[in-house]
PDB file of C-alpha atoms in Angstrom:
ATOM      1  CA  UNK L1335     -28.470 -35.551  37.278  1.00  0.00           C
ATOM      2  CA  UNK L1336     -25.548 -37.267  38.382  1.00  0.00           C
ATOM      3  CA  UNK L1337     -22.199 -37.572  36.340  1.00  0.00           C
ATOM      4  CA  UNK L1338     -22.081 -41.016  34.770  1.00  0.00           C
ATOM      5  CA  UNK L1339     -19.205 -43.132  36.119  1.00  0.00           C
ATOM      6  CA  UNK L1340     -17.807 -45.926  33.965  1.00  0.00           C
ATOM      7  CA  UNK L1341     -17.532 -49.455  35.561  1.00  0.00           C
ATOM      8  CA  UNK L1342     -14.113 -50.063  36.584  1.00  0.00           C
ATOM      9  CA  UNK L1343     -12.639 -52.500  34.464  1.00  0.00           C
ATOM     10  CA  UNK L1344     -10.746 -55.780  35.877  1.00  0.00           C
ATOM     11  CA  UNK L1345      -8.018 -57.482  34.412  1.00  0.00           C
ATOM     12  CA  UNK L1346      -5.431 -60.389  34.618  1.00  0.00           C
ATOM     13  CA  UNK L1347      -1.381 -60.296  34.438  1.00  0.00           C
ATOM     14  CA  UNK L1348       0.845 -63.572  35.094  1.00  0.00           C
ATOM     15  CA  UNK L1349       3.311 -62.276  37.441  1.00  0.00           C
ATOM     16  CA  UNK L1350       5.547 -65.282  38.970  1.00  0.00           C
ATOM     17  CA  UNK L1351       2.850 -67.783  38.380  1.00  0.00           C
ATOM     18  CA  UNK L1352       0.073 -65.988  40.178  1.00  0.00           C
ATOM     19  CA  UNK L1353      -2.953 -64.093  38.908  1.00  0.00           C
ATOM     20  CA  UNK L1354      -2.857 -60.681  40.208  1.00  0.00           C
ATOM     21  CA  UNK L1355      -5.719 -58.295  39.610  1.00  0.00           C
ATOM     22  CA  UNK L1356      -4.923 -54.969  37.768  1.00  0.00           C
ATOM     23  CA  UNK L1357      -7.465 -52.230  38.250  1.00  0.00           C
ATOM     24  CA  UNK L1358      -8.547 -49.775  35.564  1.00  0.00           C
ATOM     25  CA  UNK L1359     -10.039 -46.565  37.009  1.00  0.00           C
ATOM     26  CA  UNK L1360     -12.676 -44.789  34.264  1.00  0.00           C
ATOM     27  CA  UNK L1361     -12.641 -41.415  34.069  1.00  0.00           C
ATOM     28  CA  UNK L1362     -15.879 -39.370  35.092  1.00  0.00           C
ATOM     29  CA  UNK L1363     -18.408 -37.888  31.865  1.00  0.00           C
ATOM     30  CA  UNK L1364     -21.396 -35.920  32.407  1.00  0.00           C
ATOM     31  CA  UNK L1365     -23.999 -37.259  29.976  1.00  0.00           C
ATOM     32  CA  UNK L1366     -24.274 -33.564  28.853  1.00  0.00           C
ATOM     33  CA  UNK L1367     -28.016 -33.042  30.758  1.00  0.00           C
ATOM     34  CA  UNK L1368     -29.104 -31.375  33.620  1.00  0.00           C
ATOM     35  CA  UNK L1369     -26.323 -31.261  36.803  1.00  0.00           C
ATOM     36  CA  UNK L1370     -27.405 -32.124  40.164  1.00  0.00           C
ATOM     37  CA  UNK L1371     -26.048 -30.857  43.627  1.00  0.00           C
ATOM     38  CA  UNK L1372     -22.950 -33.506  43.683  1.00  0.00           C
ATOM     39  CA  UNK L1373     -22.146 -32.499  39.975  1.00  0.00           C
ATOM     40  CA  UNK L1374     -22.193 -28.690  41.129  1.00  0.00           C
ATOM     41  CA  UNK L1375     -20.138 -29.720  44.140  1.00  0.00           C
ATOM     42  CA  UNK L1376     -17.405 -31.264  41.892  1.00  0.00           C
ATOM     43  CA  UNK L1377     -17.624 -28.298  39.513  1.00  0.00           C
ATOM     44  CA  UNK L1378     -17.144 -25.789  42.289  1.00  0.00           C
ATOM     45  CA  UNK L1379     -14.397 -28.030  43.917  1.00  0.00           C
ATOM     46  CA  UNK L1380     -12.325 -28.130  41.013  1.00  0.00           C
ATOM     47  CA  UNK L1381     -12.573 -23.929  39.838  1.00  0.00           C
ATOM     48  CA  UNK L1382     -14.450 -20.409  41.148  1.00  0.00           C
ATOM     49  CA  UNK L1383     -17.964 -21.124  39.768  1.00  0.00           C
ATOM     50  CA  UNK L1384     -20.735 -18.251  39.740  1.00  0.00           C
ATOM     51  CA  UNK L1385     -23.888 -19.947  40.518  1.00  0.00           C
ATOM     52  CA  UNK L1386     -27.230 -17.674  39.137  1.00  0.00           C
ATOM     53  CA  UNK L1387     -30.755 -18.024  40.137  1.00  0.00           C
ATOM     54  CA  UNK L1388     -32.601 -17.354  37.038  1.00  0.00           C
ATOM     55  CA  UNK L1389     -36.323 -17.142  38.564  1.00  0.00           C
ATOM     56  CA  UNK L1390     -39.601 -16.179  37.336  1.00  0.00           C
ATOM     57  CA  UNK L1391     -43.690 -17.122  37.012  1.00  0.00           C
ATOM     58  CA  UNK L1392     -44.674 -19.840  34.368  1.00  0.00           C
ATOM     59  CA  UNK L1393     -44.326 -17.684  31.063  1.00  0.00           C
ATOM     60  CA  UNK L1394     -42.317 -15.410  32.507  1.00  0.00           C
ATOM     61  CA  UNK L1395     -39.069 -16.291  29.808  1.00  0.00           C
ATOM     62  CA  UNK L1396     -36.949 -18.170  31.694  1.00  0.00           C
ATOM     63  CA  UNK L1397     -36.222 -20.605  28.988  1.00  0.00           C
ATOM     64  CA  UNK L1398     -35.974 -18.528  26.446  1.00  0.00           C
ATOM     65  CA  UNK L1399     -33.462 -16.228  28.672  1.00  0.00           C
ATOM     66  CA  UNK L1400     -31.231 -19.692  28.793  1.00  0.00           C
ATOM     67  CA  UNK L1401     -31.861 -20.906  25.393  1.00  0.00           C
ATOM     68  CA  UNK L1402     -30.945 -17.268  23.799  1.00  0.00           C
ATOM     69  CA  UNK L1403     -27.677 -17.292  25.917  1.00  0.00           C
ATOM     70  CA  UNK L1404     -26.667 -20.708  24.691  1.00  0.00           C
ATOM     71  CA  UNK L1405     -27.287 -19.861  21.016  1.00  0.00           C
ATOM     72  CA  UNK L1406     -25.423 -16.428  21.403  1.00  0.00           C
ATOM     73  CA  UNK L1407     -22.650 -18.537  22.939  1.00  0.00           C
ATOM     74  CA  UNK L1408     -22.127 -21.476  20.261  1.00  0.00           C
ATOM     75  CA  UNK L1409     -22.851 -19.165  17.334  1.00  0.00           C
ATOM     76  CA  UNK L1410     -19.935 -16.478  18.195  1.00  0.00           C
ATOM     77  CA  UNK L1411     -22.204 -13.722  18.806  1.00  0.00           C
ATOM     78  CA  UNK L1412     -21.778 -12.737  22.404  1.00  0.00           C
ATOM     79  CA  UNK L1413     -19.896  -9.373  22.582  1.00  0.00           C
ATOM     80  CA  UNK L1414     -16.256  -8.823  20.664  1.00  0.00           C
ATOM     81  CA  UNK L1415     -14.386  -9.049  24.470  1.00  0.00           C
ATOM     82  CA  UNK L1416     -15.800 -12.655  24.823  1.00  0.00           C
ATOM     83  CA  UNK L1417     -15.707 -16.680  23.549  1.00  0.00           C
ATOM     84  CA  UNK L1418     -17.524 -19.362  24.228  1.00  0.00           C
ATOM     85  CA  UNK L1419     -15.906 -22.387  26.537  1.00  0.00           C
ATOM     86  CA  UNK L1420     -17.655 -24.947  26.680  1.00  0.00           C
ATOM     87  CA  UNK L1421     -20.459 -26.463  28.444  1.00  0.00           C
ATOM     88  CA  UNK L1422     -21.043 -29.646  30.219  1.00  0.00           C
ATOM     89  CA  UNK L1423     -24.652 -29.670  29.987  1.00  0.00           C
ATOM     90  CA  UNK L1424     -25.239 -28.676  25.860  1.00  0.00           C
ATOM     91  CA  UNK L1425     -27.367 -31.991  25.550  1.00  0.00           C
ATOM     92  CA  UNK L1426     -29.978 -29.784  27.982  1.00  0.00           C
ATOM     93  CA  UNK L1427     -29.327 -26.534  26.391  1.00  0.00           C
ATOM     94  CA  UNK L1428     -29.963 -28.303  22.912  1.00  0.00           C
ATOM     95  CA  UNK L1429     -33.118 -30.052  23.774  1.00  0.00           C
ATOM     96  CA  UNK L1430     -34.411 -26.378  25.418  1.00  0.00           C
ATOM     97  CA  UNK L1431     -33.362 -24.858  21.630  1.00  0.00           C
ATOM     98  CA  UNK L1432     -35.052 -27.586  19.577  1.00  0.00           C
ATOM     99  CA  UNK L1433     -38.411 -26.050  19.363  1.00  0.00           C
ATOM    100  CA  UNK L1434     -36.535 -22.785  17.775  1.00  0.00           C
ATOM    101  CA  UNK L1435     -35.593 -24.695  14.849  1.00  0.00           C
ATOM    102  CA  UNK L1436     -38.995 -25.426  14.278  1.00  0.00           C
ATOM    103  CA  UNK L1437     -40.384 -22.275  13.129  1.00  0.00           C
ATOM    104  CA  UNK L1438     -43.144 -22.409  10.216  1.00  0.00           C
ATOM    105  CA  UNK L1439     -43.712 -20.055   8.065  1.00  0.00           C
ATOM    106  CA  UNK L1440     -40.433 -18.041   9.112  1.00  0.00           C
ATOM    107  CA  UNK L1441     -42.706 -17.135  12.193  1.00  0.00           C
ATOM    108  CA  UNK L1442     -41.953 -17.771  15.241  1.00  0.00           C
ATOM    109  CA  UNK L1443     -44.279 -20.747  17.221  1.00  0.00           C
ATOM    110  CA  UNK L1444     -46.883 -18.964  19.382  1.00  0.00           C
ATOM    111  CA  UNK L1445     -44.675 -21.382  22.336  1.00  0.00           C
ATOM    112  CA  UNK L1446     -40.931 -20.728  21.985  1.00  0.00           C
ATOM    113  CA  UNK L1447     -39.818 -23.638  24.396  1.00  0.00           C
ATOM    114  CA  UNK L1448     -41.818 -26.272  26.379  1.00  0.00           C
ATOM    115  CA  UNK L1449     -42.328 -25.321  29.841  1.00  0.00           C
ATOM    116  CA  UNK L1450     -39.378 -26.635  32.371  1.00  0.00           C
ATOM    117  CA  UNK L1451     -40.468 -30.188  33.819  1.00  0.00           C
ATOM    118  CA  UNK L1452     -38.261 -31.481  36.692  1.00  0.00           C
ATOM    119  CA  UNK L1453     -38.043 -35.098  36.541  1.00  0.00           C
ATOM    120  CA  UNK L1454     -38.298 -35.403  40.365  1.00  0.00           C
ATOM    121  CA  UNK L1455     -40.177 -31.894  41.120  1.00  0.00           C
ATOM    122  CA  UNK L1456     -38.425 -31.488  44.271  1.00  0.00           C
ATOM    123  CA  UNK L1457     -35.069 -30.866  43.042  1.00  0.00           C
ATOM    124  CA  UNK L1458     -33.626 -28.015  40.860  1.00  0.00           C
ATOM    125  CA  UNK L1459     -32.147 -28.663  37.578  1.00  0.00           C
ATOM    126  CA  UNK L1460     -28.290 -26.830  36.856  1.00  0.00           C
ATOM    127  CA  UNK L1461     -26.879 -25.712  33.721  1.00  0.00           C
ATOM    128  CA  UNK L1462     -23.455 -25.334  33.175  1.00  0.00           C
ATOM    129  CA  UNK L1463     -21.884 -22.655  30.500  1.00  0.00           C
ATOM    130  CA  UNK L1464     -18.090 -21.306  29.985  1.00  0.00           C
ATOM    131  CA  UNK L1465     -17.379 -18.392  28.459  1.00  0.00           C
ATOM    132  CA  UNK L1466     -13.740 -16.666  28.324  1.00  0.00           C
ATOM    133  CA  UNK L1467     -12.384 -13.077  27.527  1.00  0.00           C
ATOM    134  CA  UNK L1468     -10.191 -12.262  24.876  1.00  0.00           C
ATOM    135  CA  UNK L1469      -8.319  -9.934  27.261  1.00  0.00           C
ATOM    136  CA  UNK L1470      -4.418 -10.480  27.894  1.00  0.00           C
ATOM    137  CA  UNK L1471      -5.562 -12.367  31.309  1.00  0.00           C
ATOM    138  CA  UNK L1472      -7.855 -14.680  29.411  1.00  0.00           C
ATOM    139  CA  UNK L1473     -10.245 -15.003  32.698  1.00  0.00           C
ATOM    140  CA  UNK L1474     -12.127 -17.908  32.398  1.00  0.00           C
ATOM    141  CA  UNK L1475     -16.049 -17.581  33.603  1.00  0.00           C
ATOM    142  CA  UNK L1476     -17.915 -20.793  34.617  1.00  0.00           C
ATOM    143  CA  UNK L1477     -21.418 -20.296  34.867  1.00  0.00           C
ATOM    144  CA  UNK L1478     -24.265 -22.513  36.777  1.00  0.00           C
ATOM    145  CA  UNK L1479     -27.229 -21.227  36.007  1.00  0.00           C
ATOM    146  CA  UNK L1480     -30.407 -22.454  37.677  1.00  0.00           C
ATOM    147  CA  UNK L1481     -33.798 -23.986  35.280  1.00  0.00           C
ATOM    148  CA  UNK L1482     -36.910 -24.631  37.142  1.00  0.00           C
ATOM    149  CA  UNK L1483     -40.310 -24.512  36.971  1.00  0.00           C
ATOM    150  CA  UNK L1484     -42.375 -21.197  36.946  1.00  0.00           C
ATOM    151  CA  UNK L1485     -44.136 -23.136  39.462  1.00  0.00           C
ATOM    152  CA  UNK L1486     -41.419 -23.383  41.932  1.00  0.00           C
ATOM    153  CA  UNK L1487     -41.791 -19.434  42.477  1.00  0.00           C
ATOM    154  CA  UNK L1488     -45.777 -19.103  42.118  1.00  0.00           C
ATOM    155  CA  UNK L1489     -45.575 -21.724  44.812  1.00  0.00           C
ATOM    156  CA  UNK L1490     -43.298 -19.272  46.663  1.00  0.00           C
ATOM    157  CA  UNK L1491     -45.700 -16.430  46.157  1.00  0.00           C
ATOM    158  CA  UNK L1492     -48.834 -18.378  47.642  1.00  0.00           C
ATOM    159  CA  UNK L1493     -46.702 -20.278  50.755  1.00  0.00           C
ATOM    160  CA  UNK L1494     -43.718 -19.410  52.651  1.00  0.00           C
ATOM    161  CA  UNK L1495     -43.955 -22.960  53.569  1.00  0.00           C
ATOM    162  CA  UNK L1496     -42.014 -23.921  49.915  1.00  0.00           C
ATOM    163  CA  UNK L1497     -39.169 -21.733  50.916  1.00  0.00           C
ATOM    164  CA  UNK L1498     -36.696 -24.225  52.022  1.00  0.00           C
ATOM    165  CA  UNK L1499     -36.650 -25.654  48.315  1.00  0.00           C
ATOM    166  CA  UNK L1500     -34.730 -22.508  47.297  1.00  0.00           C
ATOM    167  CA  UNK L1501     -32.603 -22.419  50.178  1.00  0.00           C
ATOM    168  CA  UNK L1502     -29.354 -23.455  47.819  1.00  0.00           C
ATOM    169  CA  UNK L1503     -29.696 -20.157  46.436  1.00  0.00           C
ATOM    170  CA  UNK L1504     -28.329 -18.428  49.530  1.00  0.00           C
ATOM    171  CA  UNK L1505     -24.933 -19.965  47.922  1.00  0.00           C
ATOM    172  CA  UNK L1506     -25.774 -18.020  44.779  1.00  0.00           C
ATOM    173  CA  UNK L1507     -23.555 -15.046  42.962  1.00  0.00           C
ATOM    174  CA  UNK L1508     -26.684 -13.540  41.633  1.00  0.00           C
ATOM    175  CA  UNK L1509     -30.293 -13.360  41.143  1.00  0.00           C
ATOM    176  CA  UNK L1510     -32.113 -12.956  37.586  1.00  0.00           C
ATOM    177  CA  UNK L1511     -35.705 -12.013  37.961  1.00  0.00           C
ATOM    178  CA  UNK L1512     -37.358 -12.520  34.584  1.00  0.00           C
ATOM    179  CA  UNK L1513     -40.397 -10.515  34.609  1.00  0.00           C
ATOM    180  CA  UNK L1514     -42.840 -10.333  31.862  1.00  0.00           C
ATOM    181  CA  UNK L1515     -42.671  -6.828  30.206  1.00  0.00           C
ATOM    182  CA  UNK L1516     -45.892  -6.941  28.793  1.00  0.00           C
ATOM    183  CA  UNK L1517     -47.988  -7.625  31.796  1.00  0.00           C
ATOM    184  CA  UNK L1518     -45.777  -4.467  33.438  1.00  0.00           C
ATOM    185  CA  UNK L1519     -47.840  -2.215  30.613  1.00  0.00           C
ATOM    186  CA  UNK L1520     -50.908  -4.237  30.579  1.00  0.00           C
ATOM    187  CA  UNK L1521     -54.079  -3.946  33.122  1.00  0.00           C
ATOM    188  CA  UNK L1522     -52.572  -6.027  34.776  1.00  0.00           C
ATOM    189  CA  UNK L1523     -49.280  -4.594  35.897  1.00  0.00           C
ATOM    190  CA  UNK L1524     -50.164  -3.566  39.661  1.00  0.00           C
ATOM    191  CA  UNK L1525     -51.070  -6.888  40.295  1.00  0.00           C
ATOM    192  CA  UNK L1526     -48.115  -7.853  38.789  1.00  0.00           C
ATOM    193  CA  UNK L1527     -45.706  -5.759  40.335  1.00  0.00           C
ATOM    194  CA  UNK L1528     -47.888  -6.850  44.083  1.00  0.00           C
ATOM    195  CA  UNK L1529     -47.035 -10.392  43.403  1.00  0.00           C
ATOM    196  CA  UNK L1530     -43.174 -10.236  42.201  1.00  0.00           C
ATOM    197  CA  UNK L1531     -42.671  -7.903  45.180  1.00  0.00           C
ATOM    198  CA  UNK L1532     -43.802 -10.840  47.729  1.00  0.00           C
ATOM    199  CA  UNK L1533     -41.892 -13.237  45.949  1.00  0.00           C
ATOM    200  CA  UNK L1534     -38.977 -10.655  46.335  1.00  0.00           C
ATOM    201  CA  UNK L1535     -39.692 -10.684  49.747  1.00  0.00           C
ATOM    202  CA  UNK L1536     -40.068 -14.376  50.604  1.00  0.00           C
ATOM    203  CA  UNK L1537     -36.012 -14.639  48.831  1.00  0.00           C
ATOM    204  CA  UNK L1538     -35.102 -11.806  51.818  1.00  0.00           C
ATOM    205  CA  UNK L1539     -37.156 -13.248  54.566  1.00  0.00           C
ATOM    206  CA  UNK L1540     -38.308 -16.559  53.876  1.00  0.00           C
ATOM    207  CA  UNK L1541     -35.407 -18.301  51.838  1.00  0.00           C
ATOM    208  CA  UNK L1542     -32.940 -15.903  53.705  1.00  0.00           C
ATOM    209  CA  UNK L1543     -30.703 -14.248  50.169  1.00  0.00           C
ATOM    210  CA  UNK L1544     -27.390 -12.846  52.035  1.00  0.00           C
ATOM    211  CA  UNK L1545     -27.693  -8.980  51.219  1.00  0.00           C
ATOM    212  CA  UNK L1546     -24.007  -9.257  49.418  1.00  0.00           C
ATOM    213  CA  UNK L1547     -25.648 -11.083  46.606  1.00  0.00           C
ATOM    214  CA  UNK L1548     -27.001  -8.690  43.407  1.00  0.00           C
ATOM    215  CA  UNK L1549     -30.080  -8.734  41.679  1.00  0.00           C
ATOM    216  CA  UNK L1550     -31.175  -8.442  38.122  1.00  0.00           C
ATOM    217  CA  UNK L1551     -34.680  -7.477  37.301  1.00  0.00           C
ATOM    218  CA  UNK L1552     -34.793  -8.708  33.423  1.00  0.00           C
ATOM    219  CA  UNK L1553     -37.913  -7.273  31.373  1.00  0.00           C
ATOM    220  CA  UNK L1554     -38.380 -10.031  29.126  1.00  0.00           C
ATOM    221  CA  UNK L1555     -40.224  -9.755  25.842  1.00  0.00           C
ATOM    222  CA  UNK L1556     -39.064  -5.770  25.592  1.00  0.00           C
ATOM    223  CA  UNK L1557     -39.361  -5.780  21.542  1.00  0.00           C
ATOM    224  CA  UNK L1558     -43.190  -6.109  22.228  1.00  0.00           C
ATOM    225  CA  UNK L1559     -43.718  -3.085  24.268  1.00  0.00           C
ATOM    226  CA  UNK L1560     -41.245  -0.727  21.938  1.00  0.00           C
ATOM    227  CA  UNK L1561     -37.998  -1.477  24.661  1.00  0.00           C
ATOM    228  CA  UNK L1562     -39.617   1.129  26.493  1.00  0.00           C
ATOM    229  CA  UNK L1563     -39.260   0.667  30.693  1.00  0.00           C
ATOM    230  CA  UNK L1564     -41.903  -0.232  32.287  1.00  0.00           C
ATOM    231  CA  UNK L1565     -42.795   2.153  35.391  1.00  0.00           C
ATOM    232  CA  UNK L1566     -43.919  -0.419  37.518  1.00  0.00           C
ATOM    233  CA  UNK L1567     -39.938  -2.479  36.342  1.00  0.00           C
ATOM    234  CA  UNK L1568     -38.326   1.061  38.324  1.00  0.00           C
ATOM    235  CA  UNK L1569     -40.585   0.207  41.325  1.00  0.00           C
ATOM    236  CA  UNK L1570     -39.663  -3.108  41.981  1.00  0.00           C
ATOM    237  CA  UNK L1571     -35.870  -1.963  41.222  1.00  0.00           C
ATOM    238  CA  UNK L1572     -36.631   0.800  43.949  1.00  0.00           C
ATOM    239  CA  UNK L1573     -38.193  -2.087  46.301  1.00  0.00           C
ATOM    240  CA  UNK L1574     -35.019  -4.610  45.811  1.00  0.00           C
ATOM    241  CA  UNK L1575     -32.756  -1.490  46.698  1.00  0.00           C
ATOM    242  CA  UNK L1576     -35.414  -0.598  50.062  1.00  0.00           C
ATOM    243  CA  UNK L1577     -34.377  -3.908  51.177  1.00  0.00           C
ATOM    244  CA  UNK L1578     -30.790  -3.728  51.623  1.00  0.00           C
ATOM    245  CA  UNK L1579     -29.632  -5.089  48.022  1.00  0.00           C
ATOM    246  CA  UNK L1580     -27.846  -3.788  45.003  1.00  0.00           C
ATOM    247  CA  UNK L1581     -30.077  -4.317  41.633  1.00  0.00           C
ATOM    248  CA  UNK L1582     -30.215  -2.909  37.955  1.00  0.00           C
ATOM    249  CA  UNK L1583     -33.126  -3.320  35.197  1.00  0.00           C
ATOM    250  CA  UNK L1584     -32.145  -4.780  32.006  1.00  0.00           C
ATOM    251  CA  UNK L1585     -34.729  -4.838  28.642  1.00  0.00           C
ATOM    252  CA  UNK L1586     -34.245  -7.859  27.384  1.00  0.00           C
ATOM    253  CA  UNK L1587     -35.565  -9.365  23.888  1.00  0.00           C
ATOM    254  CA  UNK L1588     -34.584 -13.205  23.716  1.00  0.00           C
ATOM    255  CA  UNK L1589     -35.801 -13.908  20.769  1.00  0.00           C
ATOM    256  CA  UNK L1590     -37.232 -10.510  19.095  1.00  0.00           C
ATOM    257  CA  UNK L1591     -40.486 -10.568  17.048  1.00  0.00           C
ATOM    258  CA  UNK L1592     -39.448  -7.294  15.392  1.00  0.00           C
ATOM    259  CA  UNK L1593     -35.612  -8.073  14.554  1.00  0.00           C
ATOM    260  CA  UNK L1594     -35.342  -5.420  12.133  1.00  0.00           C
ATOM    261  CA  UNK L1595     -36.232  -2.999  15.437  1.00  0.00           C
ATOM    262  CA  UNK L1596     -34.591  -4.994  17.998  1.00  0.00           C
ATOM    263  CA  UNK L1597     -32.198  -7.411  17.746  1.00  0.00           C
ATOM    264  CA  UNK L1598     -32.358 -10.968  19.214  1.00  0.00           C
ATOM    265  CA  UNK L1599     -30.633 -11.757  22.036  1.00  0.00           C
ATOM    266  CA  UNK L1600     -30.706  -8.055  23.325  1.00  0.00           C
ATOM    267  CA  UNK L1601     -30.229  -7.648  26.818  1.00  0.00           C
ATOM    268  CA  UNK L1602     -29.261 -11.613  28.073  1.00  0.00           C
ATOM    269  CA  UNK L1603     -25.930 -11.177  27.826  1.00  0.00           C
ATOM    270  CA  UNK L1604     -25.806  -7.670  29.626  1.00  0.00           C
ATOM    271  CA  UNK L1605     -27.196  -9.396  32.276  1.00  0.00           C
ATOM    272  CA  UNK L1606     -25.064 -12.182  33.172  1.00  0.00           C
ATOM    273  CA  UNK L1607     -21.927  -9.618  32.921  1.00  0.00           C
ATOM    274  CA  UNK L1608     -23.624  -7.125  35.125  1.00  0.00           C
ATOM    275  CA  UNK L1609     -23.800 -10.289  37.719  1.00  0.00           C
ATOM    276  CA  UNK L1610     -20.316 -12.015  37.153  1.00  0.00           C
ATOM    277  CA  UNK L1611     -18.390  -8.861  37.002  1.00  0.00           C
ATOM    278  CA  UNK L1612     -20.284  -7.365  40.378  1.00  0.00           C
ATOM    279  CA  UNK L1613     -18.148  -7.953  43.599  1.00  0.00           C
ATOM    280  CA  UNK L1614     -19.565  -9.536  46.755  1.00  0.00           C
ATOM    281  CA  UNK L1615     -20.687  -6.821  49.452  1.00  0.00           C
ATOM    282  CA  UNK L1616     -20.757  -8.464  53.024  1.00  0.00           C
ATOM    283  CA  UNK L1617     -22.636  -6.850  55.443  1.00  0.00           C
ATOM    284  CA  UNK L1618     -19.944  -5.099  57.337  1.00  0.00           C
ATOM    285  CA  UNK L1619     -19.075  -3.526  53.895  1.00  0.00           C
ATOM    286  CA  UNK L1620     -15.709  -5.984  53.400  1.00  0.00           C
ATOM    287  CA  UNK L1621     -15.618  -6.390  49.729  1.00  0.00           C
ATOM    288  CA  UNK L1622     -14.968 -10.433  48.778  1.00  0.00           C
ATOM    289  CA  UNK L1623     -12.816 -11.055  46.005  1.00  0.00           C
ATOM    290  CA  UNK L1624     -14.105 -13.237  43.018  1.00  0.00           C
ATOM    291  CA  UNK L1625     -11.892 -15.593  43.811  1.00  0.00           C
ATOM    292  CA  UNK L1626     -12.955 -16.409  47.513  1.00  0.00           C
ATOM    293  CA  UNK L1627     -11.749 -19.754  48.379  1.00  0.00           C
ATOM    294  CA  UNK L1628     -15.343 -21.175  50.025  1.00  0.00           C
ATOM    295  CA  UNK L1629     -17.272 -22.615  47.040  1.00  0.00           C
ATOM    296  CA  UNK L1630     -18.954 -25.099  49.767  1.00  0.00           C
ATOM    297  CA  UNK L1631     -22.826 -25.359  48.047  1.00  0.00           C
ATOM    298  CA  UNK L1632     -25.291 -25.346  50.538  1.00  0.00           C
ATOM    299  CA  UNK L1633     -27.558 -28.803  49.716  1.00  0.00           C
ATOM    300  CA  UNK L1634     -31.382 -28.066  49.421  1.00  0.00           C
ATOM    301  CA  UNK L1635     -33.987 -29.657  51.109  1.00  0.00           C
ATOM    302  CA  UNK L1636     -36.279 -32.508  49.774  1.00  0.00           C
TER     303      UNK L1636
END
């Protein structure tokens, strides 16, 4: 979504009998919603920005991943070392947290969060977070982080054809693959593990993911299986690494059904700093610094 830009205002001064125009420049707000490719152009242009593509299958916990962060981040609780920023999109990340102020009961709703819907299904939405350590050098993190549609990657899975929709990610700092820990440990999880490995696969071959950029394989929904690892979780890891990139498995409970066990909120976190603290590996082993000077953002296609 496009920053909003205030009309520029006209007015009128005398100035030795003749009417002179006097322009009024408005400063640019973003309405707080979902950032588009310009907005994450300007973003980029004006600081380092680590751009993360947070993917996964419809139910997979995407939202809940992005809506756990957010709370974590407003409410003080991410670890001691860090603070939250500020956020140019908290209108999205609020209307993605609504439903978990809703609970009945004191249970949680059998659907945490609606289901992502793009307004123009084409285009990826952005998010935009800031979080900064308490360290003496105060670093300052901004974070894009991608929300779309569980159908963007089953689409990916079924036809290469889709790939050039993710093609923005080969701009990314890091991939999050939310995978859904109980289907790992349910009769299900070789089919499973089949299908995330071609979608794995089409990001290498397909979309074209520079072998610099890290992965994350988050098991989502780890307080229901007992936060134990899922064998077939190590296999994809293992698969990821056969390829030529760098990965690590995080458990990850969002929002835990057993809090008393496992706390909410587990694992997000660990995540993103696994990705914003990793250094860029090119492929002739040259190590980029995280504060490379090309933030160009490579547009997608339509």
């Amino acid at each position: 979504m496009p920053a909003v830009v205030p009309q520029e205002e006209t007015t009128e001064s005398i100035r030795d009998d003749q009417t002179v125009p006097i322009i009024a420049v408005g400063r640019r707000f973003h309405q707080g919603i979902e950032l588009g490719a310009d907005d994450a152009v300007e973003i980029m242009c004006a600081r380092y920005t680590h751009l993360i593509g947070v993917l996964g299958s419809t139910d997979a916990g995407k939202t809940c991943l992005l809506s756990s962060l957010y709370l974590m981040a407003t409410d003080g609780m991410l670890p001691a070392s860090y603070q939250f920023a500020g956020s140019l999109t908290l209108q999205a990340f609020e209307d993605r947290a609504r439903g978990l102020r809703k609970w009945e009961k004191g249970a949680l709703p059998s659907q945490l969060v609606d289901h992502t819907v793009l307004a123009h299904p084409r285009q990826p939405s952005l998010l935009h977070l800031a979080i900064q350590e308490k360290t003496t050098n105060r670093r300052r993190v901004d974070l894009l982080l991608t929300d779309l549609p569980g159908e963007w990657t089953d689409n990916l899975v079924l036809r290469a054809a889709v790939a050039p929709s993710f093609e923005f990610l080969r701009r990314a700092d890091g991939i999050i693959i939310v995978v859904d820990g109980k289907l790992l440990v349910s009769d299900r999880q070789f089919v499973e593990v089949q299908r995330v490995r071609q979608f794995i696969e089409r990001l290498s071959t397909n979309v074209g993911i520079g072998r610099h950029v890290p992965f994350v394989l988050l098991v989502s929904k780890s307080d229901e299986i007992a936060m134990q690892m899922p064998a077939g979780a190590i296999e994809l890891k293992e698969y990821i690494e056969s390829l030529g990139y760098r990965a690590r498995v995080v458990s990850a409970a969002a929002f835990s059904r057993t809090p008393k066990e496992v706390k909410s909120g587990t694992g997000v976190f660990e995540a993103i700093e696994i990705l914003i603290n990793s250094k860029s590996i090119a492929q002739d082993g040259s190590i980029h610094p995280a504060t490379s000077p090309d933030r160009s953002f490579q547009r997608f296609k339509s």
